[in-house]
């Protein structure tokens, strides 16, 4: 019978219907004749000493009569304290063992009215309501058995279901006024007391959706959640929205609108911390779409802690995206919930860095930030995008999908920011200064994105000077530009994206930018009107509504040859007129495709290892490219070149393979002596590195020190290039090499592997000869004394080797070098 009663209680909570005043049982004559406050005290004694169920029922009936809304005892300060004592007694284990034996009807008429009083007419500000919620919540948390926890949680849910959030807040205000009335506190102190009361209520409201029943009466089975959390949270959000729209619902004696706004923000903040932001965001967006004037949510977000407000705002953006609205509707929805506050700046900065939203949402978000916000907000978003765009890791090692999204976001931000503000922003200067990085350390796709953005940025800032890199855009880059209508930006209209049907033609050539960014398929997005038919594909599209819905963008390289558009529709200009222009040209794409002009492209071909002709050409050009590389290029790609040379495999039996690889190692020693010596010395003792590679590394050190590379080539230009990068003194190459070698030999395992095994005799002898060549080349080094000390330690280590006689000749020569250096 008891479980049936609890099940019926749960069905009432899920329905969310308000119950009418239950019929009161017939009360004993003694309870009716006793003084109200004395009766409550006597009832507490009866409940504590009840020996059977009948006595417990009689005490409950007396308590219901004594604590009714019409009773004067429950409304006086002393009476409130007695009712608090009564409620605390009812949630103890000694009372709950009798409550679970009551039927559903008896619980509705004898137990629940003691926590949720029915009033006619309804009384929104009931001081007893706050204590009812708090005592039920605390008892639920610390209940011993699952049956008792289920009963208390069901009662708490019923109390919250009967009273809207506004009534609960008004009750907290009344409870705070009652507690401070005896001390005659001023109004600020009254608000503090009311806030303390509301803090306990909102803690119960935010925790109730997460209460689970751990087990049945025997503690054996796992029970699901108490009730549908989503339904409960939707109701709470709706009631919060009603409260925000009618903050003065409870008259002049009720809480002030500002106090209500702060307390509602605290409640939403608690629900956000407990992980219910997505559920709340869905309901908020639906309410904002169905009810006019949703600006109160913007004020509520401003009252929340910034971190929690950002979490809720991000969920709101996701929910707006799932509605698949048109651009102007999306813009209105975001403006209603975010507005132009500081929260919009934080959300936009996070979105710019993380790129977790779909591109239509980013389009609307950047429109709000760059067109309708303060200059400081524009500065912050552009600074974030600039810091990512100019990062070396982003350019050299970034994922191309992420690079594409940052490229699109930068294009949107630059075109939406007013032209006058662009020249005054510091991030713009950094963007212009960062373009050379894409030339030096970027891959082919990344390089085209960087150079194409340079063209667009130059056109935006200085339309009278046309920057043209003569790019032959790759299909992946063409697919990116095909999704934007840059011609609309020239006349002050938003850059919008094609529908999924228009993008179908580009999915074969490049990955869709929307793929993986939204949980909803682009095919379900509301279709946009067809683009207008114009002779010039780059001409701006005439708007079909308040904002432009769609546009086409030309994929060829001359997409920016049109003249600067004006607000009025410009007549079509034939392409022959543009052909007479003389733009600034840079011959970047005119190189032989088999002879890459960038070190990054050469490494990419060597990593693929697919075509023998390309492999041989890139391997042959690797050394000259290392010598011609800029300081930034060799600094960023030095480690990749070393690693590639060590583990490179000649699967095509390329003629001159070892000589080309040897030349590349020598070039690395000339350009970066210290870093190259450290990396190559580690490979000398790497067990995954073959002996042939180790011999060639030692040979490269000898050639670099002895300056023999100019004599190894028949090309006079290449020989001059070798001499040009030759350091003034040989010790600048020899000293890092010998120190790096001695540092590796300080490891006992390396020493035993090299000089303690008979099959390593040839390799060990080559190491000793290389040490001799390196030491002879350090005679002019300012650190000669340190080198001699290292050499003496190196020779002393051979005294403990049994097979040192095998290396006697080389050791004697090194000993003479050491003695001469000491003198």
mmCIF file with all atom_site columns, N, CA and C in Angstrom, residues 21-25 27 36 61-76 113 117-121 123 126 128:
data_model
loop_
_atom_site.group_PDB
_atom_site.id
_atom_site.type_symbol
_atom_site.label_atom_id
_atom_site.label_alt_id
_atom_site.label_comp_id
_atom_site.label_asym_id
_atom_site.label_entity_id
_atom_site.label_seq_id
_atom_site.pdbx_PDB_ins_code
_atom_site.Cartn_x
_atom_site.Cartn_y
_atom_site.Cartn_z
_atom_site.occupancy
_atom_site.B_iso_or_equiv
_atom_site.pdbx_formal_charge
_atom_site.auth_seq_id
_atom_site.auth_comp_id
_atom_site.auth_asym_id
_atom_site.auth_atom_id
_atom_site.pdbx_PDB_model_num
ATOM 1  N N  . UNK A 1 21  ? -8.077  22.626 -2.557 1.00 0.00 ? 21  UNK A N  1
ATOM 2  C CA . UNK A 1 21  ? -7.965  22.471 -1.110 1.00 0.00 ? 21  UNK A CA 1
ATOM 3  C C  . UNK A 1 21  ? -8.594  21.141 -0.699 1.00 0.00 ? 21  UNK A C  1
ATOM 4  N N  . UNK A 1 22  ? -7.801  20.244 -0.061 1.00 0.00 ? 22  UNK A N  1
ATOM 5  C CA . UNK A 1 22  ? -8.360  18.953 0.335  1.00 0.00 ? 22  UNK A CA 1
ATOM 6  C C  . UNK A 1 22  ? -9.361  19.110 1.477  1.00 0.00 ? 22  UNK A C  1
ATOM 7  N N  . UNK A 1 23  ? -10.225 18.125 1.568  1.00 0.00 ? 23  UNK A N  1
ATOM 8  C CA . UNK A 1 23  ? -11.223 18.131 2.642  1.00 0.00 ? 23  UNK A CA 1
ATOM 9  C C  . UNK A 1 23  ? -10.553 17.850 3.977  1.00 0.00 ? 23  UNK A C  1
ATOM 10 N N  . UNK A 1 24  ? -10.851 18.652 4.972  1.00 0.00 ? 24  UNK A N  1
ATOM 11 C CA . UNK A 1 24  ? -10.228 18.503 6.285  1.00 0.00 ? 24  UNK A CA 1
ATOM 12 C C  . UNK A 1 24  ? -10.999 17.457 7.086  1.00 0.00 ? 24  UNK A C  1
ATOM 13 N N  . UNK A 1 25  ? -10.269 16.574 7.782  1.00 0.00 ? 25  UNK A N  1
ATOM 14 C CA . UNK A 1 25  ? -10.972 15.574 8.615  1.00 0.00 ? 25  UNK A CA 1
ATOM 15 C C  . UNK A 1 25  ? -11.592 16.234 9.853  1.00 0.00 ? 25  UNK A C  1
ATOM 16 N N  . UNK A 1 27  ? -12.026 17.086 13.479 1.00 0.00 ? 27  UNK A N  1
ATOM 17 C CA . UNK A 1 27  ? -11.001 17.253 14.501 1.00 0.00 ? 27  UNK A CA 1
ATOM 18 C C  . UNK A 1 27  ? -11.574 16.939 15.879 1.00 0.00 ? 27  UNK A C  1
ATOM 19 N N  . UNK A 1 36  ? -4.398  28.244 20.449 1.00 0.00 ? 36  UNK A N  1
ATOM 20 C CA . UNK A 1 36  ? -3.686  27.841 19.223 1.00 0.00 ? 36  UNK A CA 1
ATOM 21 C C  . UNK A 1 36  ? -2.241  27.455 19.463 1.00 0.00 ? 36  UNK A C  1
ATOM 22 N N  . UNK A 1 61  ? -4.102  14.945 12.408 1.00 0.00 ? 61  UNK A N  1
ATOM 23 C CA . UNK A 1 61  ? -5.342  15.692 12.171 1.00 0.00 ? 61  UNK A CA 1
ATOM 24 C C  . UNK A 1 61  ? -5.393  16.954 13.032 1.00 0.00 ? 61  UNK A C  1
ATOM 25 N N  . UNK A 1 62  ? -4.946  16.847 14.251 1.00 0.00 ? 62  UNK A N  1
ATOM 26 C CA . UNK A 1 62  ? -4.909  18.032 15.117 1.00 0.00 ? 62  UNK A CA 1
ATOM 27 C C  . UNK A 1 62  ? -3.904  19.055 14.602 1.00 0.00 ? 62  UNK A C  1
ATOM 28 N N  . UNK A 1 63  ? -2.772  18.570 14.079 1.00 0.00 ? 63  UNK A N  1
ATOM 29 C CA . UNK A 1 63  ? -1.757  19.479 13.557 1.00 0.00 ? 63  UNK A CA 1
ATOM 30 C C  . UNK A 1 63  ? -2.258  20.221 12.333 1.00 0.00 ? 63  UNK A C  1
ATOM 31 N N  . UNK A 1 64  ? -3.012  19.544 11.478 1.00 0.00 ? 64  UNK A N  1
ATOM 32 C CA . UNK A 1 64  ? -3.536  20.214 10.280 1.00 0.00 ? 64  UNK A CA 1
ATOM 33 C C  . UNK A 1 64  ? -4.487  21.326 10.668 1.00 0.00 ? 64  UNK A C  1
ATOM 34 N N  . UNK A 1 65  ? -5.329  21.095 11.662 1.00 0.00 ? 65  UNK A N  1
ATOM 35 C CA . UNK A 1 65  ? -6.275  22.126 12.085 1.00 0.00 ? 65  UNK A CA 1
ATOM 36 C C  . UNK A 1 65  ? -5.562  23.295 12.758 1.00 0.00 ? 65  UNK A C  1
ATOM 37 N N  . UNK A 1 66  ? -4.524  23.002 13.523 1.00 0.00 ? 66  UNK A N  1
ATOM 38 C CA . UNK A 1 66  ? -3.852  24.062 14.277 1.00 0.00 ? 66  UNK A CA 1
ATOM 39 C C  . UNK A 1 66  ? -2.932  24.910 13.411 1.00 0.00 ? 66  UNK A C  1
ATOM 40 N N  . UNK A 1 67  ? -2.485  24.376 12.303 1.00 0.00 ? 67  UNK A N  1
ATOM 41 C CA . UNK A 1 67  ? -1.529  25.113 11.465 1.00 0.00 ? 67  UNK A CA 1
ATOM 42 C C  . UNK A 1 67  ? -2.136  25.580 10.158 1.00 0.00 ? 67  UNK A C  1
ATOM 43 N N  . UNK A 1 68  ? -3.460  25.595 10.050 1.00 0.00 ? 68  UNK A N  1
ATOM 44 C CA . UNK A 1 68  ? -4.090  26.044 8.821  1.00 0.00 ? 68  UNK A CA 1
ATOM 45 C C  . UNK A 1 68  ? -3.837  27.508 8.541  1.00 0.00 ? 68  UNK A C  1
ATOM 46 N N  . UNK A 1 69  ? -4.139  27.916 7.327  1.00 0.00 ? 69  UNK A N  1
ATOM 47 C CA . UNK A 1 69  ? -3.880  29.303 6.933  1.00 0.00 ? 69  UNK A CA 1
ATOM 48 C C  . UNK A 1 69  ? -4.742  30.274 7.705  1.00 0.00 ? 69  UNK A C  1
ATOM 49 N N  . UNK A 1 70  ? -5.939  29.790 8.157  1.00 0.00 ? 70  UNK A N  1
ATOM 50 C CA . UNK A 1 70  ? -6.813  30.686 8.896  1.00 0.00 ? 70  UNK A CA 1
ATOM 51 C C  . UNK A 1 70  ? -6.478  30.730 10.376 1.00 0.00 ? 70  UNK A C  1
ATOM 52 N N  . UNK A 1 71  ? -5.521  29.902 10.792 1.00 0.00 ? 71  UNK A N  1
ATOM 53 C CA . UNK A 1 71  ? -5.148  29.869 12.204 1.00 0.00 ? 71  UNK A CA 1
ATOM 54 C C  . UNK A 1 71  ? -4.224  31.022 12.529 1.00 0.00 ? 71  UNK A C  1
ATOM 55 N N  . UNK A 1 72  ? -4.504  31.715 13.612 1.00 0.00 ? 72  UNK A N  1
ATOM 56 C CA . UNK A 1 72  ? -3.662  32.842 14.012 1.00 0.00 ? 72  UNK A CA 1
ATOM 57 C C  . UNK A 1 72  ? -2.340  32.374 14.583 1.00 0.00 ? 72  UNK A C  1
ATOM 58 N N  . UNK A 1 73  ? -2.293  31.133 15.046 1.00 0.00 ? 73  UNK A N  1
ATOM 59 C CA . UNK A 1 73  ? -1.060  30.637 15.663 1.00 0.00 ? 73  UNK A CA 1
ATOM 60 C C  . UNK A 1 73  ? 0.063   30.511 14.663 1.00 0.00 ? 73  UNK A C  1
ATOM 61 N N  . UNK A 1 74  ? -0.273  30.087 13.458 1.00 0.00 ? 74  UNK A N  1
ATOM 62 C CA . UNK A 1 74  ? 0.765   29.854 12.454 1.00 0.00 ? 74  UNK A CA 1
ATOM 63 C C  . UNK A 1 74  ? 1.245   31.136 11.800 1.00 0.00 ? 74  UNK A C  1
ATOM 64 N N  . UNK A 1 75  ? 0.578   32.264 12.029 1.00 0.00 ? 75  UNK A N  1
ATOM 65 C CA . UNK A 1 75  ? 0.969   33.519 11.404 1.00 0.00 ? 75  UNK A CA 1
ATOM 66 C C  . UNK A 1 75  ? 1.743   34.442 12.337 1.00 0.00 ? 75  UNK A C  1
ATOM 67 N N  . UNK A 1 76  ? 1.764   34.171 13.611 1.00 0.00 ? 76  UNK A N  1
ATOM 68 C CA . UNK A 1 76  ? 2.510   34.995 14.554 1.00 0.00 ? 76  UNK A CA 1
ATOM 69 C C  . UNK A 1 76  ? 3.954   34.510 14.627 1.00 0.00 ? 76  UNK A C  1
ATOM 70 N N  . UNK A 1 113 ? -0.395  18.680 3.812  1.00 0.00 ? 113 UNK A N  1
ATOM 71 C CA . UNK A 1 113 ? -0.846  20.035 4.209  1.00 0.00 ? 113 UNK A CA 1
ATOM 72 C C  . UNK A 1 113 ? 0.013   20.681 5.292  1.00 0.00 ? 113 UNK A C  1
ATOM 73 N N  . UNK A 1 117 ? 0.523   24.661 2.671  1.00 0.00 ? 117 UNK A N  1
ATOM 74 C CA . UNK A 1 117 ? -0.807  25.051 3.122  1.00 0.00 ? 117 UNK A CA 1
ATOM 75 C C  . UNK A 1 117 ? -1.623  25.581 1.948  1.00 0.00 ? 117 UNK A C  1
ATOM 76 N N  . UNK A 1 118 ? -2.880  25.192 1.896  1.00 0.00 ? 118 UNK A N  1
ATOM 77 C CA . UNK A 1 118 ? -3.815  25.708 0.897  1.00 0.00 ? 118 UNK A CA 1
ATOM 78 C C  . UNK A 1 118 ? -4.549  26.906 1.479  1.00 0.00 ? 118 UNK A C  1
ATOM 79 N N  . UNK A 1 119 ? -4.574  27.984 0.721  1.00 0.00 ? 119 UNK A N  1
ATOM 80 C CA . UNK A 1 119 ? -5.217  29.210 1.192  1.00 0.00 ? 119 UNK A CA 1
ATOM 81 C C  . UNK A 1 119 ? -6.268  29.638 0.187  1.00 0.00 ? 119 UNK A C  1
ATOM 82 N N  . UNK A 1 120 ? -7.296  30.230 0.639  1.00 0.00 ? 120 UNK A N  1
ATOM 83 C CA . UNK A 1 120 ? -8.350  30.782 -0.200 1.00 0.00 ? 120 UNK A CA 1
ATOM 84 C C  . UNK A 1 120 ? -8.603  32.213 0.226  1.00 0.00 ? 120 UNK A C  1
ATOM 85 N N  . UNK A 1 121 ? -8.289  33.222 -0.598 1.00 0.00 ? 121 UNK A N  1
ATOM 86 C CA . UNK A 1 121 ? -7.564  33.086 -1.873 1.00 0.00 ? 121 UNK A CA 1
ATOM 87 C C  . UNK A 1 121 ? -6.103  32.717 -1.647 1.00 0.00 ? 121 UNK A C  1
ATOM 88 N N  . UNK A 1 123 ? -2.273  32.674 -1.001 1.00 0.00 ? 123 UNK A N  1
ATOM 89 C CA . UNK A 1 123 ? -1.393  33.638 -0.351 1.00 0.00 ? 123 UNK A CA 1
ATOM 90 C C  . UNK A 1 123 ? 0.029   33.424 -0.875 1.00 0.00 ? 123 UNK A C  1
ATOM 91 N N  . UNK A 1 126 ? 4.115   33.357 1.938  1.00 0.00 ? 126 UNK A N  1
ATOM 92 C CA . UNK A 1 126 ? 3.883   32.564 3.127  1.00 0.00 ? 126 UNK A CA 1
ATOM 93 C C  . UNK A 1 126 ? 5.236   32.289 3.785  1.00 0.00 ? 126 UNK A C  1
ATOM 94 N N  . UNK A 1 128 ? 6.046   30.389 6.160  1.00 0.00 ? 128 UNK A N  1
ATOM 95 C CA . UNK A 1 128 ? 6.252   28.982 6.488  1.00 0.00 ? 128 UNK A CA 1
ATOM 96 C C  . UNK A 1 128 ? 6.710   28.164 5.288  1.00 0.00 ? 128 UNK A C  1
#
